[in-house]
Short mmCIF file of C-alpha atoms in Angstrom, two decimals:
data_model
loop_
_atom_site.label_atom_id
_atom_site.label_comp_id
_atom_site.label_asym_id
_atom_site.label_seq_id
_atom_site.Cartn_x
_atom_site.Cartn_y
_atom_site.Cartn_z
CA UNK R 223 0.00 0.00 0.00
CA UNK R 224 2.78 2.35 1.00
CA UNK R 225 4.48 1.62 -2.31
CA UNK R 226 1.41 2.45 -4.36
CA UNK R 227 0.78 5.71 -2.55
CA UNK R 228 4.35 6.75 -3.00
CA UNK R 229 4.33 5.87 -6.68
CA UNK R 230 1.30 8.04 -7.43
CA UNK R 231 2.57 10.94 -5.31
CA UNK R 232 4.67 12.39 -8.14
CA UNK R 233 7.84 12.52 -6.02
CA UNK R 234 9.61 10.01 -8.30
CA UNK R 235 8.91 12.12 -11.38
CA UNK R 236 10.24 15.25 -9.70
CA UNK R 237 13.31 13.34 -8.52
CA UNK R 238 14.01 11.93 -11.97
CA UNK R 239 13.83 15.37 -13.54
CA UNK R 240 15.99 16.98 -10.88
CA UNK R 241 13.39 19.28 -9.30
CA UNK R 242 13.85 18.15 -5.68
CA UNK R 243 16.14 19.67 -3.09
CA UNK R 244 18.62 17.51 -1.11
CA UNK R 245 16.06 16.57 1.54
CA UNK R 246 13.49 15.47 -1.04
CA UNK R 247 16.10 13.56 -3.02
CA UNK R 248 17.34 11.77 0.10
CA UNK R 249 13.76 10.76 0.90
CA UNK R 250 13.25 9.30 -2.57
CA UNK R 251 16.55 7.43 -2.43
CA UNK R 252 15.53 5.91 0.90
CA UNK R 253 12.21 4.73 -0.51
CA UNK R 254 13.89 3.32 -3.61
CA UNK R 255 16.25 1.29 -1.42
CA UNK R 256 13.43 0.07 0.79
CA UNK R 257 10.71 -0.82 -1.71
CA UNK R 258 11.45 -2.74 -4.94
CA UNK R 259 8.22 -1.57 -6.64
CA UNK R 260 9.24 2.04 -6.11
CA UNK R 261 12.67 1.29 -7.56
CA UNK R 262 11.08 -0.33 -10.63
CA UNK R 263 8.79 2.64 -11.18
CA UNK R 264 11.69 5.08 -10.93
CA UNK R 265 13.60 3.01 -13.47
CA UNK R 266 10.66 3.18 -15.90
CA UNK R 267 10.40 6.94 -15.44
CA UNK R 268 14.13 7.40 -16.03
CA UNK R 269 13.96 5.25 -19.12
CA UNK R 270 11.16 7.31 -20.66
CA UNK R 271 13.05 10.53 -19.92
CA UNK R 272 16.11 8.96 -21.55
CA UNK R 273 14.12 8.14 -24.66
CA UNK R 274 12.71 11.66 -24.67
CA UNK R 275 16.24 13.07 -24.40
CA UNK R 276 17.42 10.81 -27.25
CA UNK R 277 14.78 12.34 -29.51
CA UNK R 278 16.50 15.69 -29.11
CA UNK R 279 19.71 14.42 -30.68
CA UNK R 280 21.65 17.01 -32.66
CA UNK R 281 25.14 16.19 -33.95
CA UNK R 282 27.61 18.40 -32.07
CA UNK R 283 30.37 20.33 -33.86
CA UNK R 284 33.43 18.15 -34.56
CA UNK R 285 35.88 20.35 -32.66
CA UNK R 286 34.40 19.27 -29.32
CA UNK R 287 35.55 15.70 -29.85
CA UNK R 288 38.98 16.83 -31.01
CA UNK R 289 39.38 19.01 -27.92
CA UNK R 290 38.23 16.23 -25.63
CA UNK R 291 40.61 13.67 -27.07
CA UNK R 292 43.47 16.09 -26.44
CA UNK R 293 42.37 16.64 -22.85
CA UNK R 294 42.00 13.00 -21.92
CA UNK R 295 45.12 11.80 -23.75
CA UNK R 296 47.00 9.82 -21.11
CA UNK R 297 50.56 10.95 -20.54
CA UNK R 298 52.86 8.47 -22.13
CA UNK R 299 54.47 6.34 -19.48
CA UNK R 300 58.02 5.40 -20.11
CA UNK R 301 58.72 1.80 -19.72
CA UNK R 302 62.14 0.99 -18.42
CA UNK R 303 63.49 -2.38 -19.19
CA UNK R 304 66.52 -3.28 -17.22
CA UNK R 305 68.84 -5.65 -18.90
CA UNK R 306 71.34 -7.26 -16.64
CA UNK R 307 74.76 -7.76 -17.99
CA UNK R 308 75.83 -11.24 -18.50
CA UNK R 309 79.01 -12.60 -19.83
CA UNK R 310 77.24 -15.36 -21.54
CA UNK R 311 76.71 -14.37 -25.20
CA UNK R 312 73.76 -16.70 -25.56
CA UNK R 313 71.84 -14.92 -22.84
CA UNK R 314 72.65 -11.57 -24.36
CA UNK R 315 71.26 -12.68 -27.70
CA UNK R 316 68.29 -14.33 -26.08
CA UNK R 317 67.44 -11.15 -24.15
CA UNK R 318 67.86 -9.03 -27.27
CA UNK R 319 65.69 -11.39 -29.30
CA UNK R 320 62.97 -11.52 -26.66
CA UNK R 321 62.93 -7.70 -26.41
CA UNK R 322 62.43 -7.51 -30.17
CA UNK R 323 59.73 -10.17 -30.02
CA UNK R 324 58.03 -8.39 -27.16
CA UNK R 325 58.04 -5.12 -29.10
CA UNK R 326 56.68 -6.80 -32.20
CA UNK R 327 53.90 -8.59 -30.40
CA UNK R 328 52.89 -5.51 -28.37
CA UNK R 329 52.78 -3.56 -31.58
CA UNK R 330 50.57 -6.20 -33.18
CA UNK R 331 48.32 -6.31 -30.12
CA UNK R 332 47.88 -2.52 -30.15
CA UNK R 333 47.32 -2.50 -33.87
CA UNK R 334 44.61 -5.14 -33.82
CA UNK R 335 42.97 -3.80 -30.67
CA UNK R 336 42.73 -0.43 -32.39
CA UNK R 337 41.27 -2.00 -35.53
CA UNK R 338 38.79 -3.99 -33.50
CA UNK R 339 37.64 -0.94 -31.55
CA UNK R 340 37.25 1.25 -34.58
CA UNK R 341 35.21 -1.47 -36.31
CA UNK R 342 33.04 -1.72 -33.22
CA UNK R 343 32.50 2.04 -33.21
CA UNK R 344 31.71 2.09 -36.93
CA UNK R 345 29.20 -0.68 -36.47
CA UNK R 346 27.55 1.17 -33.60
CA UNK R 347 27.35 4.36 -35.58
CA UNK R 348 25.81 2.52 -38.55
CA UNK R 349 23.33 0.97 -36.17
CA UNK R 350 22.47 4.45 -34.92
CA UNK R 351 21.99 5.73 -38.44
CA UNK R 352 19.73 2.81 -39.16
CA UNK R 353 17.69 3.51 -36.00
CA UNK R 354 17.30 7.15 -36.93
CA UNK R 355 16.20 6.25 -40.45
CA UNK R 356 13.73 3.69 -39.21
CA UNK R 357 12.38 6.15 -36.67
CA UNK R 358 11.98 8.79 -39.35
CA UNK R 359 10.27 6.28 -41.64
CA UNK R 360 7.74 5.43 -38.91
CA UNK R 361 6.99 9.11 -38.54
CA UNK R 362 6.54 9.54 -42.29
CA UNK R 363 4.02 6.69 -42.28
CA UNK R 364 2.20 8.23 -39.32
CA UNK R 365 2.22 11.60 -41.09
CA UNK R 366 0.73 10.07 -44.17
CA UNK R 367 -2.16 8.56 -42.28
CA UNK R 368 -2.72 11.89 -40.53
CA UNK R 369 -2.76 13.59 -43.91
CA UNK R 370 -5.29 11.13 -45.27
CA UNK R 371 -7.48 11.70 -42.23
CA UNK R 372 -7.20 15.45 -42.80
CA UNK R 373 -8.04 15.10 -46.50
CA UNK R 374 -11.11 12.99 -45.69
CA UNK R 375 -12.30 15.58 -43.21
CA UNK R 376 -11.65 18.55 -45.49
CA UNK R 377 -13.49 16.89 -48.35
CA UNK R 378 -16.39 15.82 -46.11
CA UNK R 379 -19.88 16.73 -47.36
CA UNK R 380 -20.67 18.81 -44.29
CA UNK R 381 -17.29 20.37 -43.68
CA UNK R 382 -17.22 24.14 -43.87
CA UNK R 383 -14.11 26.00 -44.93
CA UNK R 384 -13.73 29.28 -43.05
CA UNK R 385 -11.18 31.86 -44.15
CA UNK R 386 -9.65 33.86 -41.30
CA UNK R 387 -7.98 37.14 -42.25
CA UNK R 388 -5.49 39.26 -40.35
CA UNK R 389 -6.70 42.05 -38.08
CA UNK R 390 -5.70 45.67 -38.63
CA UNK R 391 -2.46 45.20 -36.71
CA UNK R 392 -1.63 42.02 -38.61
CA UNK R 393 -2.60 42.59 -42.21
CA UNK R 394 -1.98 39.85 -44.74
CA UNK R 395 -2.42 36.91 -42.33
CA UNK R 396 -4.38 34.06 -43.85
CA UNK R 397 -5.52 31.03 -41.91
CA UNK R 398 -8.01 28.34 -42.87
CA UNK R 399 -10.31 26.60 -40.42
CA UNK R 400 -12.18 23.44 -41.40
CA UNK R 401 -15.29 22.84 -39.34
CA UNK R 402 -17.09 19.52 -39.60
CA UNK R 403 -20.77 20.28 -38.96
CA UNK R 404 -21.52 16.60 -38.26
CA UNK R 405 -19.14 15.86 -35.44
CA UNK R 406 -18.00 19.47 -34.74
CA UNK R 407 -14.34 18.59 -35.26
CA UNK R 408 -11.98 21.39 -36.15
CA UNK R 409 -8.85 21.28 -38.26
CA UNK R 410 -6.67 24.24 -39.03
CA UNK R 411 -4.16 25.19 -41.69
CA UNK R 412 -1.92 27.80 -40.04
CA UNK R 413 -1.23 29.46 -43.41
CA UNK R 414 1.32 32.25 -43.02
CA UNK R 415 1.15 32.73 -39.24
CA UNK R 416 4.68 33.57 -38.06
CA UNK R 417 6.48 31.56 -35.39
CA UNK R 418 6.19 32.68 -31.77
CA UNK R 419 8.71 32.56 -28.93
CA UNK R 420 8.62 29.33 -26.87
CA UNK R 421 6.60 30.92 -24.08
CA UNK R 422 3.67 31.78 -26.36
CA UNK R 423 1.16 29.96 -28.55
CA UNK R 424 -1.72 30.84 -30.78
CA UNK R 425 -5.19 29.91 -29.55
CA UNK R 426 -8.31 29.39 -31.63
CA UNK R 427 -11.68 30.53 -30.28
CA UNK R 428 -15.14 29.58 -31.53
CA UNK R 429 -17.68 32.34 -30.93
CA UNK R 430 -21.45 32.19 -31.03
CA UNK R 431 -23.43 35.15 -29.73
CA UNK R 432 -21.79 35.99 -26.41
CA UNK R 433 -20.42 32.46 -26.03
CA UNK R 434 -16.66 32.09 -26.37
CA UNK R 435 -15.32 28.53 -26.62
CA UNK R 436 -11.69 27.53 -26.39
CA UNK R 437 -10.84 25.47 -29.49
CA UNK R 438 -7.27 24.75 -28.47
CA UNK R 439 -3.80 26.26 -28.44
CA UNK R 440 -1.30 25.52 -31.22
CA UNK R 441 2.06 26.37 -32.68
CA UNK R 442 2.19 27.07 -36.41
CA UNK R 443 3.69 23.91 -37.86
CA UNK R 444 3.44 23.21 -41.58
CA UNK R 445 0.50 20.96 -42.34
CA UNK R 446 -3.00 20.54 -41.02
CA UNK R 447 -3.46 20.65 -37.26
CA UNK R 448 -6.10 18.82 -35.27
CA UNK R 449 -7.77 21.09 -32.73
CA UNK R 450 -10.49 20.72 -30.10
CA UNK R 451 -14.10 20.19 -31.16
CA UNK R 452 -16.50 23.10 -30.65
CA UNK R 453 -20.23 22.32 -30.30
CA UNK R 454 -21.24 25.59 -31.89
CA UNK R 455 -19.64 28.45 -33.81
CA UNK R 456 -20.52 31.46 -35.96
CA UNK R 457 -17.13 33.04 -35.95
CA UNK R 458 -13.54 31.92 -35.41
CA UNK R 459 -10.78 34.09 -33.98
CA UNK R 460 -7.11 33.55 -33.21
CA UNK R 461 -5.26 35.29 -30.37
CA UNK R 462 -1.74 35.08 -28.99
CA UNK R 463 -1.71 33.56 -25.51
CA UNK R 464 0.78 32.11 -23.09
CA UNK R 465 2.06 28.62 -23.91
CA UNK R 466 -0.75 26.09 -23.42
CA UNK R 467 -3.49 28.65 -23.91
CA UNK R 468 -5.65 30.80 -21.61
CA UNK R 469 -9.15 30.23 -20.21
CA UNK R 470 -10.41 33.44 -21.82
CA UNK R 471 -9.03 35.29 -24.85
CA UNK R 472 -6.86 38.41 -24.66
CA UNK R 473 -8.86 40.31 -27.24
CA UNK R 474 -6.13 42.92 -27.69
CA UNK R 475 -3.86 40.09 -28.90
CA UNK R 476 -6.14 39.09 -31.75
CA UNK R 477 -4.28 38.16 -34.90
CA UNK R 478 -6.97 36.94 -37.28
CA UNK R 479 -10.69 36.25 -37.47
CA UNK R 480 -13.30 34.98 -39.89
CA UNK R 481 -17.04 34.43 -40.06
CA UNK R 482 -18.76 31.23 -41.10
CA UNK R 483 -20.76 31.83 -44.24
CA UNK R 484 -23.12 29.11 -45.32
CA UNK G 2 19.11 3.39 -29.36
CA UNK G 3 20.47 -0.05 -29.98
CA UNK G 4 23.85 -0.46 -28.44
CA UNK G 5 26.17 -3.06 -29.83
CA UNK G 6 28.13 -3.03 -26.59
CA UNK G 7 25.97 -3.71 -23.57
CA UNK G 8 25.95 -1.12 -20.81
CA UNK G 9 27.76 -3.55 -18.48
CA UNK G 10 30.53 -4.13 -21.02
CA UNK G 11 30.89 -0.41 -21.58
CA UNK G 12 31.07 0.24 -17.84
CA UNK G 13 33.82 -2.32 -17.49
CA UNK G 14 35.82 -0.73 -20.29
CA UNK G 15 35.33 2.72 -18.79
CA UNK G 16 36.55 1.54 -15.40
CA UNK G 17 39.82 0.45 -16.95
CA UNK G 18 40.30 4.00 -18.21
CA UNK G 19 40.74 2.74 -21.77
CA UNK G 20 40.66 5.69 -24.15
CA UNK G 21 38.69 3.86 -26.82
CA UNK G 22 35.85 3.41 -24.34
CA UNK G 23 35.68 7.17 -24.01
CA UNK G 24 35.51 7.56 -27.77
CA UNK G 25 32.72 5.03 -27.85
CA UNK G 26 30.86 6.84 -25.09
CA UNK G 27 31.22 10.13 -26.93
CA UNK G 28 30.18 8.73 -30.31
CA UNK G 29 27.05 7.18 -28.86
CA UNK G 30 25.81 9.77 -26.42
CA UNK G 31 27.15 13.17 -27.45
CA UNK G 32 24.36 13.94 -29.93
CA UNK G 33 21.59 13.29 -27.40
CA UNK G 34 23.37 15.28 -24.71
CA UNK G 35 24.23 18.13 -27.08
CA UNK G 36 20.62 18.24 -28.33
CA UNK G 37 19.17 18.53 -24.84
CA UNK G 38 21.72 21.17 -23.82
CA UNK G 39 21.09 23.14 -27.00
CA UNK G 40 17.35 22.98 -26.37
CA UNK G 41 18.01 24.32 -22.86
CA UNK G 42 20.37 27.20 -23.59
CA UNK G 43 19.69 27.84 -27.27
CA UNK G 44 23.18 29.03 -28.03
CA UNK G 45 25.43 26.81 -30.10
CA UNK G 46 28.70 28.09 -28.72
CA UNK G 47 27.63 27.86 -25.09
CA UNK G 48 26.09 24.42 -25.73
CA UNK G 49 29.36 23.14 -27.23
CA UNK G 50 31.17 24.44 -24.12
CA UNK G 51 28.76 22.67 -21.83
CA UNK G 52 29.07 19.45 -23.84
CA UNK G 53 32.85 19.57 -23.55
CA UNK G 54 32.80 20.30 -19.82
CA UNK G 55 30.24 17.55 -19.32
CA UNK G 56 32.39 14.89 -20.96
CA UNK G 57 35.47 15.99 -19.03
CA UNK G 58 33.48 15.70 -15.82
CA UNK G 59 32.11 12.29 -16.85
CA UNK G 60 35.64 11.09 -17.59
CA UNK G 61 37.15 12.43 -14.37
CA UNK G 62 34.31 11.48 -12.05
CA UNK G 63 33.48 8.18 -13.56
CA UNK G 64 34.38 6.40 -10.34
CA UNK G 65 31.50 8.27 -8.65
CA UNK G 66 28.89 6.75 -10.91
CA UNK G 67 26.76 4.31 -8.91
CA UNK G 68 24.85 1.94 -11.18
CA UNK G 69 22.44 1.05 -8.37
CA UNK G 70 21.10 4.62 -8.47
CA UNK G 71 20.23 4.67 -12.13
CA UNK G 72 21.39 4.00 -15.64
CA UNK G 73 24.56 5.44 -17.12
CA UNK G 74 22.80 7.68 -19.61
CA UNK G 75 20.52 9.09 -16.90
CA UNK G 76 23.60 9.93 -14.86
CA UNK G 77 25.32 11.59 -17.82
CA UNK G 78 22.33 13.60 -18.99
CA UNK G 79 21.77 14.86 -15.45
CA UNK G 80 25.36 16.07 -15.23
CA UNK G 81 24.84 17.87 -18.54
CA UNK G 82 21.53 19.38 -17.46
CA UNK G 83 23.01 20.64 -14.20
CA UNK G 84 25.89 22.24 -16.06
CA UNK G 85 23.51 23.82 -18.56
CA UNK G 86 21.37 25.18 -15.71
CA UNK G 87 24.46 26.65 -14.04
CA UNK G 88 25.37 28.26 -17.34
CA UNK G 89 21.88 29.68 -17.84
CA UNK G 90 21.91 31.12 -14.35
CA UNK G 91 25.40 32.56 -14.55
CA UNK G 92 25.29 36.32 -14.79
CA UNK G 93 27.41 36.33 -17.92
CA UNK G 94 24.81 34.46 -19.85
CA UNK G 95 22.23 36.90 -21.05
CA UNK G 96 18.72 35.80 -21.75
CA UNK G 97 16.91 38.09 -24.10
CA UNK G 98 13.73 36.77 -25.59
CA UNK G 99 12.94 34.28 -22.83
CA UNK G 100 11.06 36.39 -20.33
CA UNK G 101 8.61 38.14 -22.57
CA UNK G 102 5.25 38.98 -21.10
CA UNK G 103 2.12 38.41 -23.07
CA UNK G 104 1.73 42.18 -23.15
CA UNK G 105 4.89 42.52 -25.20
CA UNK G 106 3.82 39.95 -27.69
CA UNK G 107 2.18 42.13 -30.32
CA UNK G 108 5.48 43.10 -31.86
CA UNK G 109 6.74 39.57 -31.38
CA UNK G 110 4.00 38.07 -33.50
CA UNK G 111 5.60 39.46 -36.60
CA UNK G 112 9.09 38.57 -35.55
CA UNK G 113 10.41 35.32 -36.78
CA UNK G 114 12.13 33.67 -33.88
CA UNK G 115 14.95 31.40 -34.91
CA UNK G 116 16.22 29.04 -32.28
CA UNK G 117 19.41 27.12 -32.64
CA UNK G 118 17.76 23.86 -31.65
CA UNK G 119 16.87 21.78 -34.69
CA UNK G 120 16.35 18.14 -33.76
CA UNK G 121 17.38 15.47 -36.27
CA UNK G 122 14.63 13.07 -35.20
CA UNK G 123 11.41 14.21 -36.81
CA UNK G 124 9.49 12.24 -34.18
CA UNK G 125 9.97 14.91 -31.52
CA UNK G 126 7.66 17.44 -33.10
CA UNK G 127 4.92 14.83 -33.30
CA UNK G 128 5.16 14.04 -29.63
CA UNK G 129 5.19 17.67 -28.59
CA UNK G 130 2.20 18.30 -30.83
CA UNK G 131 0.21 15.44 -29.35
CA UNK G 132 1.00 16.32 -25.77
CA UNK G 133 -1.45 18.10 -23.54
CA UNK G 134 -0.13 21.70 -23.46
CA UNK G 135 -0.32 21.78 -19.66
CA UNK G 136 1.99 18.79 -19.54
CA UNK G 137 4.47 20.04 -22.09
CA UNK G 138 4.58 23.37 -20.24
CA UNK G 139 5.52 21.76 -16.93
CA UNK G 140 8.10 19.48 -18.59
CA UNK G 141 9.57 22.54 -20.25
CA UNK G 142 9.99 24.35 -16.95
CA UNK G 143 11.26 21.44 -14.88
CA UNK G 144 13.30 19.43 -17.36
CA UNK G 145 14.61 22.10 -19.72
CA UNK G 146 14.64 25.25 -17.62
CA UNK G 147 15.72 23.57 -14.39
CA UNK G 148 12.96 25.01 -12.23
CA UNK G 149 12.60 23.50 -8.76
CA UNK G 150 9.25 22.33 -7.44
CA UNK G 151 8.72 25.64 -5.60
CA UNK G 152 9.78 27.78 -8.58
CA UNK G 153 7.45 25.81 -10.86
CA UNK G 154 4.55 26.31 -8.45
CA UNK G 155 5.19 30.03 -8.43
CA UNK G 156 5.66 30.33 -12.20
CA UNK G 157 2.48 28.41 -13.04
CA UNK G 158 0.62 29.85 -10.05
CA UNK G 159 -0.46 26.44 -8.77
CA UNK G 160 -0.04 24.77 -5.34
CA UNK G 161 3.09 22.72 -4.61
CA UNK G 162 1.03 19.51 -4.52
CA UNK G 163 -0.37 20.20 -7.97
CA UNK G 164 3.18 20.44 -9.34
CA UNK G 165 3.74 16.87 -8.17
CA UNK G 166 0.56 15.42 -9.64
CA UNK G 167 0.86 17.35 -12.89
CA UNK G 168 4.45 16.24 -13.32
CA UNK G 169 3.41 12.63 -12.72
CA UNK G 170 0.64 12.88 -15.30
CA UNK G 171 2.96 14.60 -17.76
CA UNK G 172 5.46 11.75 -17.55
CA UNK G 173 2.69 9.15 -17.78
CA UNK G 174 1.61 10.78 -21.03
CA UNK G 175 5.21 10.95 -22.22
CA UNK G 176 5.67 7.23 -21.49
CA UNK G 177 2.51 6.52 -23.45
CA UNK G 178 3.63 8.62 -26.42
CA UNK G 179 7.17 7.31 -26.77
CA UNK G 180 6.85 3.69 -25.82
#
């Protein structure tokens, strides 16, 4: 019971994303040690954050690796081989021969170890490229099915196409809203809306009489966006709001609007 | 990511201090770490600095890594995130467009904001698009801006307890979306 309560508390998520102070972190670490279920949950959380982080991959500039290899280069250690003098010629030759052999075989060992490691690295990097390609392919397939869904909706018998035009402050903006009168779904083509800073998003509003309905916040990404359904609408308007949207529109931040004409 | 060397094998190699293990570590993890750091501080030069410092720290402090506390990549990415947060908070690092109020946004609407962060995986956009905006907002603050629980509560104007539950739900959704 204690385990379950702790798991749903949200402490593990905050711990995994580094938002806890030392006291909170120590508490979580205690619980993880004590209860295996808690440890397993934390592991799952960390794994999903890892995957999320992996999705952000951007190849870093090459000079970083070059700098790093210089920094970590181990200082060459000098190996001293003491050769004791012996009057016996045979031993002198034997020592000389074994030193040569030793040098040759160490050289070969280094050479092949290096080859082996670079092959391993190449293989891993190919594997990574393959994973990225496969991942991208999956997304392309998903995109295609989204596009088909959008096409079906746009071409639906009872789908209205509403043109939204820029307000006085934002002339030239053109946005298209598709409103399915059957199931009240809304799709939107962001047209030429400019990008916003990360902290802001556009928000679509469906208006009827004095009723203002939130139809969802969005960032202008090329393609057709799925927004929230609105049970009724006469007019659509777009405002700029904080990221995630606002409960009511900031009318002074209106960018575009358009009326439904049947 | 599919690793051809298992994490255990890699750890063993790293413990011996073998230089090739470091190269392997860098080749496999630097892009993910750099991407996250770049997303956090949005400055290519500063992000490259942080990446370099991160790997030096990883190399020097490798003996402090405790595999019972979490996976290697989690440990590395947390070192990188902490360094990026320190960098963001250092007084020499100016933040210009980050703290804009909604009131200032009119002029911003027409400004094309270019960020340095351009992920190579096209899957990221899809996930962010599908995510509940409330959840992506809290992840943004906590994971990428390094806000503590209390700072997040203040920024979003919600109680401390709500930060916990919202963060849990955000990560549940994330798990669902990227499984």
